[in-house]
PDB file of C-alpha atoms in Angstrom:
ATOM      1  CA  MET A   1      -6.208  -9.710  16.082  1.00  0.00           C
ATOM      2  CA  ALA A   2      -5.069  -6.391  14.606  1.00  0.00           C
ATOM      3  CA  VAL A   3      -3.663  -3.754  16.938  1.00  0.00           C
ATOM      4  CA  ILE A   4      -5.063  -0.260  16.341  1.00  0.00           C
ATOM      5  CA  LYS A   5      -3.424   2.387  18.506  1.00  0.00           C
ATOM      6  CA  PRO A   6      -3.656   6.140  18.829  1.00  0.00           C
ATOM      7  CA  TYR A   7      -0.506   8.218  19.016  1.00  0.00           C
ATOM      8  CA  LYS A   8      -0.409  11.696  20.580  1.00  0.00           C
ATOM      9  CA  GLY A   9      -4.182  12.001  20.316  1.00  0.00           C
ATOM     10  CA  LYS A  10      -4.388  10.897  16.655  1.00  0.00           C
ATOM     11  CA  PHE A  11      -6.595   7.870  16.111  1.00  0.00           C
ATOM     12  CA  PRO A  12      -6.551   5.740  12.949  1.00  0.00           C
ATOM     13  CA  LYS A  13      -9.652   6.159  10.767  1.00  0.00           C
ATOM     14  CA  ILE A  14     -10.464   2.886   9.075  1.00  0.00           C
ATOM     15  CA  HIS A  15     -13.452   2.404   6.771  1.00  0.00           C
ATOM     16  CA  PRO A  16     -15.756  -0.400   8.051  1.00  0.00           C
ATOM     17  CA  SER A  17     -15.209  -2.417   4.830  1.00  0.00           C
ATOM     18  CA  VAL A  18     -11.434  -2.680   5.413  1.00  0.00           C
ATOM     19  CA  TYR A  19      -9.923  -6.056   6.270  1.00  0.00           C
ATOM     20  CA  LEU A  20      -7.057  -6.111   8.795  1.00  0.00           C
ATOM     21  CA  SER A  21      -5.345  -9.480   9.282  1.00  0.00           C
ATOM     22  CA  ASP A  22      -4.075 -10.782  12.572  1.00  0.00           C
ATOM     23  CA  ASN A  23      -0.781  -9.343  13.760  1.00  0.00           C
ATOM     24  CA  VAL A  24      -1.206  -6.026  11.892  1.00  0.00           C
ATOM     25  CA  TYR A  25      -0.335  -2.746  13.619  1.00  0.00           C
ATOM     26  CA  ILE A  26      -2.086   0.494  12.619  1.00  0.00           C
ATOM     27  CA  ILE A  27      -0.787   3.443  14.623  1.00  0.00           C
ATOM     28  CA  GLY A  28      -1.561   7.155  14.804  1.00  0.00           C
ATOM     29  CA  ASP A  29      -2.615   9.516  12.013  1.00  0.00           C
ATOM     30  CA  VAL A  30      -3.670   6.876   9.481  1.00  0.00           C
ATOM     31  CA  GLU A  31      -6.709   6.778   7.206  1.00  0.00           C
ATOM     32  CA  ILE A  32      -7.605   3.673   5.205  1.00  0.00           C
ATOM     33  CA  GLY A  33     -10.288   3.836   2.515  1.00  0.00           C
ATOM     34  CA  GLU A  34     -13.125   1.598   1.457  1.00  0.00           C
ATOM     35  CA  ASP A  35     -12.479  -2.024   0.423  1.00  0.00           C
ATOM     36  CA  SER A  36      -8.781  -1.872   1.273  1.00  0.00           C
ATOM     37  CA  SER A  37      -6.825  -4.501   3.196  1.00  0.00           C
ATOM     38  CA  VAL A  38      -3.700  -4.815   5.319  1.00  0.00           C
ATOM     39  CA  TRP A  39      -2.288  -8.330   5.580  1.00  0.00           C
ATOM     40  CA  PHE A  40      -0.460 -10.456   8.156  1.00  0.00           C
ATOM     41  CA  GLY A  41       2.492  -8.904   9.944  1.00  0.00           C
ATOM     42  CA  SER A  42       2.312  -5.463   8.329  1.00  0.00           C
ATOM     43  CA  VAL A  43       2.879  -2.177  10.146  1.00  0.00           C
ATOM     44  CA  VAL A  44       1.286   1.151   9.154  1.00  0.00           C
ATOM     45  CA  ARG A  45       2.830   3.719  11.498  1.00  0.00           C
ATOM     46  CA  GLY A  46       1.592   7.300  11.227  1.00  0.00           C
ATOM     47  CA  ASP A  47       3.316   8.622  14.306  1.00  0.00           C
ATOM     48  CA  VAL A  48       5.501  11.554  13.215  1.00  0.00           C
ATOM     49  CA  ASN A  49       3.514  12.403  10.067  1.00  0.00           C
ATOM     50  CA  TYR A  50       0.348  11.137   8.406  1.00  0.00           C
ATOM     51  CA  ILE A  51      -0.512   8.172   6.192  1.00  0.00           C
ATOM     52  CA  ARG A  52      -3.408   8.073   3.736  1.00  0.00           C
ATOM     53  CA  ILE A  53      -4.352   4.837   1.983  1.00  0.00           C
ATOM     54  CA  GLY A  54      -7.005   5.015  -0.719  1.00  0.00           C
ATOM     55  CA  ARG A  55      -9.804   2.696  -1.785  1.00  0.00           C
ATOM     56  CA  ARG A  56      -9.339  -0.884  -2.990  1.00  0.00           C
ATOM     57  CA  THR A  57      -5.674  -0.848  -1.995  1.00  0.00           C
ATOM     58  CA  ASN A  58      -3.887  -3.807  -0.433  1.00  0.00           C
ATOM     59  CA  ILE A  59      -0.800  -3.832   1.757  1.00  0.00           C
ATOM     60  CA  GLN A  60       0.475  -7.403   1.713  1.00  0.00           C
ATOM     61  CA  ASP A  61       2.202  -9.519   4.349  1.00  0.00           C
ATOM     62  CA  ASN A  62       5.129  -8.113   6.349  1.00  0.00           C
ATOM     63  CA  SER A  63       5.147  -4.708   4.683  1.00  0.00           C
ATOM     64  CA  VAL A  64       6.039  -1.473   6.456  1.00  0.00           C
ATOM     65  CA  VAL A  65       4.430   1.899   5.729  1.00  0.00           C
ATOM     66  CA  HIS A  66       6.062   4.776   7.585  1.00  0.00           C
ATOM     67  CA  VAL A  67       6.719   8.523   7.299  1.00  0.00           C
ATOM     68  CA  THR A  68       9.410  11.143   7.848  1.00  0.00           C
ATOM     69  CA  HIS A  69       9.054  13.597  10.708  1.00  0.00           C
ATOM     70  CA  ASP A  70       7.529  16.899   9.521  1.00  0.00           C
ATOM     71  CA  THR A  71       8.657  16.523   5.901  1.00  0.00           C
ATOM     72  CA  HIS A  72       7.200  13.464   4.170  1.00  0.00           C
ATOM     73  CA  PRO A  73       3.829  11.835   4.808  1.00  0.00           C
ATOM     74  CA  THR A  74       3.013   8.644   2.934  1.00  0.00           C
ATOM     75  CA  ILE A  75       0.095   8.837   0.521  1.00  0.00           C
ATOM     76  CA  ILE A  76      -1.131   5.777  -1.374  1.00  0.00           C
ATOM     77  CA  GLY A  77      -3.869   6.134  -3.986  1.00  0.00           C
ATOM     78  CA  ASP A  78      -6.699   3.855  -5.093  1.00  0.00           C
ATOM     79  CA  ASN A  79      -6.328   0.377  -6.592  1.00  0.00           C
ATOM     80  CA  VAL A  80      -2.739  -0.039  -5.428  1.00  0.00           C
ATOM     81  CA  THR A  81      -1.171  -3.433  -4.728  1.00  0.00           C
ATOM     82  CA  VAL A  82       1.760  -3.342  -2.323  1.00  0.00           C
ATOM     83  CA  GLY A  83       3.464  -6.752  -2.516  1.00  0.00           C
ATOM     84  CA  HIS A  84       4.887  -8.831   0.311  1.00  0.00           C
ATOM     85  CA  ARG A  85       7.692  -7.309   2.421  1.00  0.00           C
ATOM     86  CA  VAL A  86       7.613  -3.866   0.789  1.00  0.00           C
ATOM     87  CA  ILE A  87       8.861  -0.736   2.563  1.00  0.00           C
ATOM     88  CA  LEU A  88       7.108   2.541   1.736  1.00  0.00           C
ATOM     89  CA  HIS A  89       8.693   5.470   3.547  1.00  0.00           C
ATOM     90  CA  GLY A  90       7.598   9.094   3.147  1.00  0.00           C
ATOM     91  CA  CYS A  91       6.495   8.643  -0.466  1.00  0.00           C
ATOM     92  CA  THR A  92       3.472   9.332  -2.681  1.00  0.00           C
ATOM     93  CA  LEU A  93       1.915   6.661  -4.895  1.00  0.00           C
ATOM     94  CA  GLY A  94      -0.821   7.524  -7.385  1.00  0.00           C
ATOM     95  CA  ASN A  95      -3.595   5.175  -8.513  1.00  0.00           C
ATOM     96  CA  ASN A  96      -3.387   1.775 -10.202  1.00  0.00           C
ATOM     97  CA  ILE A  97       0.125   0.831  -9.155  1.00  0.00           C
ATOM     98  CA  LEU A  98       1.625  -2.567  -8.422  1.00  0.00           C
ATOM     99  CA  VAL A  99       4.684  -2.579  -6.160  1.00  0.00           C
ATOM    100  CA  GLY A 100       6.541  -5.885  -6.444  1.00  0.00           C
ATOM    101  CA  MET A 101       7.658  -7.973  -3.492  1.00  0.00           C
ATOM    102  CA  GLY A 102      10.552  -6.639  -1.468  1.00  0.00           C
ATOM    103  CA  ALA A 103      10.664  -3.213  -3.111  1.00  0.00           C
ATOM    104  CA  VAL A 104      11.804  -0.171  -1.122  1.00  0.00           C
ATOM    105  CA  ILE A 105      10.420   3.264  -1.966  1.00  0.00           C
ATOM    106  CA  MET A 106      12.088   6.086  -0.075  1.00  0.00           C
ATOM    107  CA  ASP A 107      11.394   9.654   1.092  1.00  0.00           C
ATOM    108  CA  GLY A 108      10.131  12.179  -1.406  1.00  0.00           C
ATOM    109  CA  VAL A 109       9.497   9.652  -4.183  1.00  0.00           C
ATOM    110  CA  GLU A 110       6.432  10.433  -6.308  1.00  0.00           C
ATOM    111  CA  ILE A 111       4.964   7.725  -8.526  1.00  0.00           C
ATOM    112  CA  GLU A 112       2.255   8.662 -10.998  1.00  0.00           C
ATOM    113  CA  ASP A 113      -0.654   6.407 -12.062  1.00  0.00           C
ATOM    114  CA  TYR A 114      -0.332   3.025 -13.794  1.00  0.00           C
ATOM    115  CA  VAL A 115       3.185   2.066 -12.789  1.00  0.00           C
ATOM    116  CA  LEU A 116       4.638  -1.391 -12.206  1.00  0.00           C
ATOM    117  CA  VAL A 117       7.515  -1.430  -9.709  1.00  0.00           C
ATOM    118  CA  GLY A 118       9.620  -4.565 -10.098  1.00  0.00           C
ATOM    119  CA  ALA A 119      10.258  -6.935  -7.215  1.00  0.00           C
ATOM    120  CA  GLY A 120      13.274  -5.907  -5.162  1.00  0.00           C
ATOM    121  CA  ALA A 121      13.471  -2.434  -6.706  1.00  0.00           C
ATOM    122  CA  LEU A 122      15.047   0.380  -4.702  1.00  0.00           C
ATOM    123  CA  ILE A 123      13.628   3.779  -5.603  1.00  0.00           C
ATOM    124  CA  THR A 124      15.990   6.314  -4.053  1.00  0.00           C
ATOM    125  CA  PRO A 125      14.878   9.592  -2.450  1.00  0.00           C
ATOM    126  CA  ASN A 126      13.064  12.302  -4.424  1.00  0.00           C
ATOM    127  CA  LYS A 127      12.732  10.365  -7.690  1.00  0.00           C
ATOM    128  CA  LYS A 128       9.724  11.131  -9.893  1.00  0.00           C
ATOM    129  CA  ILE A 129       8.298   8.151 -11.787  1.00  0.00           C
ATOM    130  CA  PRO A 130       5.997   9.008 -14.723  1.00  0.00           C
ATOM    131  CA  SER A 131       2.741   7.217 -15.583  1.00  0.00           C
ATOM    132  CA  GLY A 132       2.612   4.064 -17.625  1.00  0.00           C
ATOM    133  CA  VAL A 133       6.072   2.591 -17.030  1.00  0.00           C
ATOM    134  CA  LEU A 134       7.912  -0.379 -15.591  1.00  0.00           C
ATOM    135  CA  VAL A 135      10.560   0.684 -13.072  1.00  0.00           C
ATOM    136  CA  ALA A 136      13.062  -1.842 -11.707  1.00  0.00           C
ATOM    137  CA  GLY A 137      16.561  -2.371 -10.408  1.00  0.00           C
ATOM    138  CA  VAL A 138      18.886  -1.216  -7.629  1.00  0.00           C
ATOM    139  CA  PRO A 139      18.858   1.695  -7.849  1.00  0.00           C
ATOM    140  CA  ALA A 140      15.609   1.627  -9.814  1.00  0.00           C
ATOM    141  CA  LYS A 141      15.235   3.216 -13.213  1.00  0.00           C
ATOM    142  CA  VAL A 142      12.520   3.336 -15.831  1.00  0.00           C
ATOM    143  CA  ILE A 143      12.908   0.269 -18.053  1.00  0.00           C
ATOM    144  CA  ARG A 144      10.134   0.760 -20.621  1.00  0.00           C
ATOM    145  CA  ASP A 145       6.494   1.620 -21.173  1.00  0.00           C
ATOM    146  CA  LEU A 146       3.933  -0.833 -19.811  1.00  0.00           C
ATOM    147  CA  LYS A 147       2.362  -3.403 -22.088  1.00  0.00           C
ATOM    148  CA  GLU A 148      -1.419  -3.724 -22.268  1.00  0.00           C
ATOM    149  CA  GLU A 149      -1.333  -7.035 -20.365  1.00  0.00           C
ATOM    150  CA  GLU A 150       0.665  -5.423 -17.548  1.00  0.00           C
ATOM    151  CA  ILE A 151      -1.924  -2.684 -17.198  1.00  0.00           C
ATOM    152  CA  LYS A 152      -4.591  -5.394 -16.916  1.00  0.00           C
ATOM    153  CA  LEU A 153      -2.459  -7.218 -14.325  1.00  0.00           C
ATOM    154  CA  ILE A 154      -2.328  -4.084 -12.153  1.00  0.00           C
ATOM    155  CA  GLU A 155      -6.114  -3.701 -12.332  1.00  0.00           C
ATOM    156  CA  GLU A 156      -6.764  -7.412 -11.742  1.00  0.00           C
ATOM    157  CA  SER A 157      -4.469  -7.500  -8.711  1.00  0.00           C
ATOM    158  CA  ALA A 158      -6.488  -4.803  -6.941  1.00  0.00           C
ATOM    159  CA  GLU A 159      -9.739  -6.579  -7.865  1.00  0.00           C
ATOM    160  CA  ASN A 160      -8.397  -9.913  -6.611  1.00  0.00           C
ATOM    161  CA  TYR A 161      -7.456  -8.467  -3.242  1.00  0.00           C
ATOM    162  CA  VAL A 162     -10.903  -6.961  -2.765  1.00  0.00           C
ATOM    163  CA  ARG A 163     -12.282 -10.443  -3.385  1.00  0.00           C
ATOM    164  CA  TYR A 164      -9.746 -12.049  -1.002  1.00  0.00           C
ATOM    165  CA  LYS A 165     -10.502  -9.604   1.796  1.00  0.00           C
ATOM    166  CA  ASN A 166     -14.249 -10.212   1.337  1.00  0.00           C
ATOM    167  CA  GLU A 167     -13.658 -13.970   1.610  1.00  0.00           C
ATOM    168  CA  TYR A 168     -11.596 -13.495   4.775  1.00  0.00           C
ATOM    169  CA  LEU A 169     -14.263 -11.230   6.283  1.00  0.00           C
ATOM    170  CA  LYS A 170     -16.936 -13.816   5.489  1.00  0.00           C
ATOM    171  CA  THR A 171     -14.833 -16.560   7.099  1.00  0.00           C
ATOM    172  CA  GLN A 172     -14.455 -14.451  10.259  1.00  0.00           C
ATOM    173  CA  GLU A 173     -18.217 -13.925  10.460  1.00  0.00           C
ATOM    174  CA  HIS A 174     -18.808 -17.667  10.298  1.00  0.00           C
ATOM    175  CA  GLY A 175     -16.017 -18.540  12.713  1.00  0.00           C
ATOM    176  CA  SER A 176     -14.094 -20.829  10.366  1.00  0.00           C
TER     177      SER A 176
END
C-alpha cells in the first residue's frame, strides 16, 4: 500500500486516475496529474519545496523525486517517462521526455520538450537542455538531435505506462 503523508500542513493532491504502487511514499506539497503513475519503491518528497507532476507521466521503480529548500522545486511536465532508479532533484522537465534508467538530474536543471536522457546520465546543476536532443554521459552533454523513431519512442513510452497503470488498477479492483 502506498504511503501518502502530509508535511507541515501540506497534503499531497493526487488525481483519482493516478496509480500508486505498493511501497511508494508521497509526502508534502506534491500534486500528481491525471493518468500518471508512481511505481514500486519510489519516493516523491515535497517537504522543503513543492513538486508538480503533470498528466500521463510515470515515475518508475525505485526513483527519487526531491527538492531544494526555498530555491528549487521539482516540476515534471506531461507525457514524461522517468526510468527505473532515477534521481530528480530540484529540476524542471518539460513535456514528452524520456529519462533513462539510473540518470541523475540535479538542482536548477531545465530540460525543454522532446528530450531523451540516456541511461546513467548525470546532468549537473543549472544546465539548460534544448528541445529535440539526446543528452548522455557523465557529466551529460548534448550528443545529437533526436531521430524520428526516438520521438515516437518517447510518446509510446508514456502511452504504454498509461495502459500499464490501467491494467494494474483493474487488477486491484478484481482482487487478483
